Coordinates of C-alpha atoms in Angstrom, one line a residue:
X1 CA 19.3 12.9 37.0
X2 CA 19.7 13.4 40.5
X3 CA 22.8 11.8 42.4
X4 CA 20.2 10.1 44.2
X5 CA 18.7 8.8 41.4
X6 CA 22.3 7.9 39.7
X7 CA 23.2 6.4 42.7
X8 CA 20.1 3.9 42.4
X9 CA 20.5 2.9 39.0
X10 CA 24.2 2.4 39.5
X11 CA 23.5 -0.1 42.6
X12 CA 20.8 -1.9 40.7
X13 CA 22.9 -2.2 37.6
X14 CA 26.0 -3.9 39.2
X15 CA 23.6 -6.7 41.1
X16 CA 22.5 -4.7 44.1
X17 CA 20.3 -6.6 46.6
X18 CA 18.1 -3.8 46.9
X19 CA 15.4 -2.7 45.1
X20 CA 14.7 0.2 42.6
X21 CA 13.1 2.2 45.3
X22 CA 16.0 1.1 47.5
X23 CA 14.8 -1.3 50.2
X24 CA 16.4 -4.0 50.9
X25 CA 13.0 -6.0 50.9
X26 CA 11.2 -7.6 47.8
X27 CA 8.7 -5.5 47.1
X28 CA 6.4 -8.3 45.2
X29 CA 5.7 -9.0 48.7
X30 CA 3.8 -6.0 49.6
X31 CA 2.7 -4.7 46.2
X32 CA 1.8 -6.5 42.8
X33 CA 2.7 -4.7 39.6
X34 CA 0.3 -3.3 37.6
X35 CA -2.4 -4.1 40.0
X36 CA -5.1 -2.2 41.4
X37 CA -5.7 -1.8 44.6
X38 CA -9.3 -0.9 46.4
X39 CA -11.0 -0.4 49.5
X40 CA -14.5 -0.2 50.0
X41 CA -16.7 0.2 53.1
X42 CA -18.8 -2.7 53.8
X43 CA -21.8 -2.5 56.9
X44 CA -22.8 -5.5 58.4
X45 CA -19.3 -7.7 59.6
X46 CA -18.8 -8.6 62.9
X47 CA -16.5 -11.3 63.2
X48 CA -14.0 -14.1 61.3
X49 CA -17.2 -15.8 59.7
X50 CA -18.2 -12.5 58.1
X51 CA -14.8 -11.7 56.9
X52 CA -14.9 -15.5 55.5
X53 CA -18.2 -14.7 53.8
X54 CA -17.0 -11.5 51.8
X55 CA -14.0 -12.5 51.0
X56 CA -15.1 -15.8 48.9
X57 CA -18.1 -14.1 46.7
X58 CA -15.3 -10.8 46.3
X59 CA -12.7 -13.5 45.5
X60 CA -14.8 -14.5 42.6
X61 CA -15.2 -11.5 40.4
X62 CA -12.9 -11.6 37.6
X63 CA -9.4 -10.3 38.0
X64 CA -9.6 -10.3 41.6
X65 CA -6.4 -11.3 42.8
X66 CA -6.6 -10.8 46.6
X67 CA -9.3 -10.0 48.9
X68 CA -9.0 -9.0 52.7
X69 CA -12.0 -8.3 54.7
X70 CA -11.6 -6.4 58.6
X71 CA -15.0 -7.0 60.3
X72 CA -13.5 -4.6 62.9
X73 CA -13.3 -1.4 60.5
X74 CA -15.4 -2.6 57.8
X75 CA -12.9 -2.6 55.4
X76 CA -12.5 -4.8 52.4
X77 CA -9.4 -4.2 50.5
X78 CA -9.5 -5.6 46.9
X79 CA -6.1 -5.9 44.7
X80 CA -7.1 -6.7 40.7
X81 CA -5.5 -6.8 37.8
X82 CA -7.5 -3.6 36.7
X83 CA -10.1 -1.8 38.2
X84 CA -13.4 -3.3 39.3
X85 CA -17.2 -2.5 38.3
X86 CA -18.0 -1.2 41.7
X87 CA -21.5 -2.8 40.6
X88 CA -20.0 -6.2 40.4
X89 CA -18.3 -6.1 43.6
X90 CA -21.3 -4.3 45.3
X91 CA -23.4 -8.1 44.1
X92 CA -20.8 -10.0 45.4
X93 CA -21.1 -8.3 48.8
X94 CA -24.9 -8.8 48.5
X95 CA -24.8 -12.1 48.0
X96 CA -22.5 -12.5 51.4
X97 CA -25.4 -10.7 52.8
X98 CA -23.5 -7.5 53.7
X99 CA -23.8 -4.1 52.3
X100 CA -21.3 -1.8 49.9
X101 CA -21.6 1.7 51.0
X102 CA -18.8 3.3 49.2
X103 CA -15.3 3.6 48.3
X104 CA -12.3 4.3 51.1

């Protein structure tokens, strides 16, 4: 082990605010454990209502846990419990009426 390393384990051990990585913010905030997280390239948003669309029929495959579609860049990034069936999540985008065309 490293000092840094001892050093880390020693502050979380004796009740240390910060985390295991060190920062002094909770990281379930930013990151979910053992979740998977995706982003796929989607033509076809331009705007809130889009974003709206895509999100709810992604937000329904199972195991999704949080969907968040960018009309601006096209972006829809997908945290699951476990990775997705890129076919499932390309139908849900279909049925939004918007098109997967691949993987970020």
């Amino acid at each position: 082990m490293t000092a840094e390393t001892e050093t880390k384990t020693e502050a979380t051990a004796t009740g240390s605010c910060c985390s295991p990585s060190g920062s002094c913010h909770d990281a379930s905030a930013d990151v979910q454990l053992g979740s998977v997280t995706t982003v796929y390239q989607v033509t076809g948003m331009t705007c809130g209502h889009c974003e709206g669309a895509v999100t709810a029929e992604v937000s329904q495959i199972p195991g999704v846990t949080s969907v968040k579609a960018v009309a601006s860049t096209g972006q829809v990034t997908v945290v699951s419990d476990a990775p997705l069936d890129v076919e499932a999540v390309r139908a849900a985008v279909d049925e939004a009426g918007y098109e997967l065309t691949g993987q970020v």
